[in-house]
XYZ file of C-alpha atoms in Angstrom:
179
model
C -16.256 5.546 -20.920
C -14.060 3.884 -18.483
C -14.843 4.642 -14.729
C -12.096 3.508 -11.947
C -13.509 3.920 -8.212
C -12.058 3.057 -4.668
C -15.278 1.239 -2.414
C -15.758 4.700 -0.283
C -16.565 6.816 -3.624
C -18.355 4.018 -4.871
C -21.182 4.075 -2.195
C -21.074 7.891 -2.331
C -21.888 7.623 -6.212
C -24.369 4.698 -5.658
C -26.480 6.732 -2.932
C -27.041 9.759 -5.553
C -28.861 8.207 -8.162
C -27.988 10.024 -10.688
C -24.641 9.033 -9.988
C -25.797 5.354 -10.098
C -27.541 5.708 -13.539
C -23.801 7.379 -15.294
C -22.302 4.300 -13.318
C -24.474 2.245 -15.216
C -23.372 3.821 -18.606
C -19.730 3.012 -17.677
C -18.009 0.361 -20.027
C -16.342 -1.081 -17.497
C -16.818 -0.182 -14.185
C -14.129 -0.533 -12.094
C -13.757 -0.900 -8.476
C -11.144 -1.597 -6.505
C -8.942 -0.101 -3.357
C -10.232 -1.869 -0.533
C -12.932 -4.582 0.268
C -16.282 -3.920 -1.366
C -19.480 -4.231 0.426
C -21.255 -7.568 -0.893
C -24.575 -5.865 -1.172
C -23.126 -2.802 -2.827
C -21.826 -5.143 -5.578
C -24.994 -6.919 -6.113
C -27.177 -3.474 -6.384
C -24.644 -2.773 -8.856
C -24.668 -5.640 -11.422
C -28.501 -6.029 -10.453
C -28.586 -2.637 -12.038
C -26.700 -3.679 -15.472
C -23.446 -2.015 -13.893
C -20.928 -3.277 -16.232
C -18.805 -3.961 -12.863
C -15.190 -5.680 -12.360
C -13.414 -5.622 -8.945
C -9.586 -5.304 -8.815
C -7.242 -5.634 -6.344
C -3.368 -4.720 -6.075
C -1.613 -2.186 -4.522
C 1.124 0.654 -4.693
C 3.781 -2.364 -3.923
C 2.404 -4.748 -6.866
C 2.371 -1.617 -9.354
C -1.031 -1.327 -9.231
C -3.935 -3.980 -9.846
C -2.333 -7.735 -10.088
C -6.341 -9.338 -9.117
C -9.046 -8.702 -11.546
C -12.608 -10.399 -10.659
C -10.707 -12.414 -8.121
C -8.870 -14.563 -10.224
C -4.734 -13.383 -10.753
C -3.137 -12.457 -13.676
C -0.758 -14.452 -15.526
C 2.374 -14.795 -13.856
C 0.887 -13.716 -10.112
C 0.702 -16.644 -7.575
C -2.154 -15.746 -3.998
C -1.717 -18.000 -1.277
C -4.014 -17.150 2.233
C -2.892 -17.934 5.493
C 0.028 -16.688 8.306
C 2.535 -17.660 5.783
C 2.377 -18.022 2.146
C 3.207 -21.753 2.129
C 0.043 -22.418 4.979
C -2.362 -23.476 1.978
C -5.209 -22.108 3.661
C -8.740 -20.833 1.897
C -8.674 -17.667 4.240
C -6.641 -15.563 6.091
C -3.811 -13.029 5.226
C -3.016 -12.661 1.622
C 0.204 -13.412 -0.061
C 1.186 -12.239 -3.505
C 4.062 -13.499 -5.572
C 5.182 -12.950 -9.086
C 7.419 -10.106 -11.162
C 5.275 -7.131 -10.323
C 6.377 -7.503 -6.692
C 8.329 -5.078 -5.249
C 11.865 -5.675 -3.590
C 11.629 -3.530 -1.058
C 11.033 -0.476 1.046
C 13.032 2.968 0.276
C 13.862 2.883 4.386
C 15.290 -0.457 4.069
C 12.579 -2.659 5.521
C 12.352 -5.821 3.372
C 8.274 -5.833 2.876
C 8.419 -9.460 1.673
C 9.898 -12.681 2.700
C 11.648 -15.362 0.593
C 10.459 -18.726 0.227
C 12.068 -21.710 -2.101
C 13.394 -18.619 -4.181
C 10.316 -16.927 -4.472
C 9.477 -13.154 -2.930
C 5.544 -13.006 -0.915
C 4.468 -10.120 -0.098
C 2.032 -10.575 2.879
C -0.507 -7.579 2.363
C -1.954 -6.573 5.070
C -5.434 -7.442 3.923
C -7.407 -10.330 4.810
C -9.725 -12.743 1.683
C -11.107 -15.930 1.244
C -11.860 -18.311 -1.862
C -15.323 -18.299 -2.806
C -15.790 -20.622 -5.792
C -12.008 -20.542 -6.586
C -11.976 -17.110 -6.411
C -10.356 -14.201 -4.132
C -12.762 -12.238 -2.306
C -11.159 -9.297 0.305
C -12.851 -8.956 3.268
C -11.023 -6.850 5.343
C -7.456 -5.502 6.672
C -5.342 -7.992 9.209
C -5.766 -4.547 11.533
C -9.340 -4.772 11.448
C -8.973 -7.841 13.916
C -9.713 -6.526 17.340
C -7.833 -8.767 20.352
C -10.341 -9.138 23.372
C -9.502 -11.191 26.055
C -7.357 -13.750 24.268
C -9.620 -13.928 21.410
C -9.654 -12.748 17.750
C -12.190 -11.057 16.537
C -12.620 -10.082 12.710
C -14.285 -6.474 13.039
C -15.815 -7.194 9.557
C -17.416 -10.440 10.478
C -19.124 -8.675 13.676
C -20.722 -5.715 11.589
C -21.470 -8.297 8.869
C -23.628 -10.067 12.603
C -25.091 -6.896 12.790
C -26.116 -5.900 9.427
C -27.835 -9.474 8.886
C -30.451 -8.280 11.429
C -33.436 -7.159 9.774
C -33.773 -3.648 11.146
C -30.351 -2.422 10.600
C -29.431 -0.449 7.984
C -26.045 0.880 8.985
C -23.115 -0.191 11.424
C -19.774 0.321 12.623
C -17.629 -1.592 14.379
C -14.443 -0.327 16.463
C -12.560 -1.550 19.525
C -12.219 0.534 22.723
C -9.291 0.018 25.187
C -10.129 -1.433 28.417
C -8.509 -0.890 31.674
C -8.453 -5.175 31.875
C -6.256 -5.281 28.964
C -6.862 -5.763 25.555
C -9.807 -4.266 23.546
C -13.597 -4.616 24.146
C-alpha cells in the first residue's frame, strides 16, 4: 500500500502508535506539503518507515522534488533571484511543469535568459547536494532591522534539553516592526 501524507497528518499519525506501526507497513511512504520536522523523519526511517519526501506544488502540477534531488527536466536555484547561485534562501523552480500564470492575471514567475522561475514562497538549503525545505519566506519575522528565520529560532529552542515543544510567532510592537 501506498500512503501520501502532508507533515501536519504525519505527526498526528506518528504520535498514535498504532498509526506509526501501519506507517511502517506502507510501501512507500510519502510525505510531502510543507517542511518536515528533522526529528520526525529520523523516528521514521529509524523505525523501517519506507519514507520519501516530495516537494512541488499546485503551480508545478504537483510533486517536481523527490528525496531532494529534481526530476529530469526541473532546474532549483536558492537565493533572492534564481540566477543568485546561492546554497540557501528562496527557492526557484524552472522546467515544463511550470505554470504560466495566474487565472487573475498576475504573472507568478519571472523570465530569465528565456527561461520561466517560479520563486515559491518557501525557503531550503543544500545539504549534501540535496534540497532540504525549511520553512516559508513568511515565516521570517522583521524586528528592528533584522531578519529573523522563525524556524531557525524554534529550532534554538528545541535544541535545549528540556523542551519538548515550541512555537514561534511575531507580535506587533508599538516601536515598529515585530518582536
Amino acid at each position: 500500500m501506498n500512503l501520501s501524507l502532508v507533515p501536519r497528518s504525519c505527526a498526528t499519525c506518528w504520535m498514535m502508535r498504532p498509526g506509526a506501526t501501519r506507517c511502517a507497513r506502507c510501501r512507500p511512504c510519502w510525505w510531502g506539503g510543507a517542511a518536515t520536522d528533522r526529528q520526525l523523519v529520523d523516528e521514521a526511517l529509524a523505525a523501517g518507515v519506507a519514507l520519501h519526501l516530495s516537494y512541488g506544488m499546485s503551480e508545478t502540477c504537483g510533486g517536481c522534488v523527490y528525496d531532494g534531488r529534481p526530476l529530469r527536466g526541473v532546474e532549483l536555484s536558492l537565493g533572492e533571484r534564481p540566477d543568485a547561485g546561492s546554497d540557501r534562501g528562496t527557492i526557484w523552480i524552472a522546467g515544463p511543469m511550470v505554470m504560466s500564470g495566474y487565472l487573475d492575471g498576475e504573472p507568478g514567475v519571472s523570465q530569465l535568459n528565456g527561461t520561466k522561475w517560479l520563486a515559491t514562497s518557501d525557503l531550503g538549503h543544500l545539504r549534501h547536494g540535496r534540497l532540504e525545505v525549511t520553512g516559508r519566506v513568511d515565516d521570517v519575522i522583521i524586528t528592528g532591522g533584522l531578519k529573523v528565520a522563525a524556524d531557525q529560532v524554534r529550532a534554538a529552542v528545541l535544541s535545549a534539553p528540556m523542551v519538548a515543544r515550541a512555537a514561534v510567532v511575531a507580535l506587533p510592537h508599538p516601536a515598529g516592526g515585530r518582536w
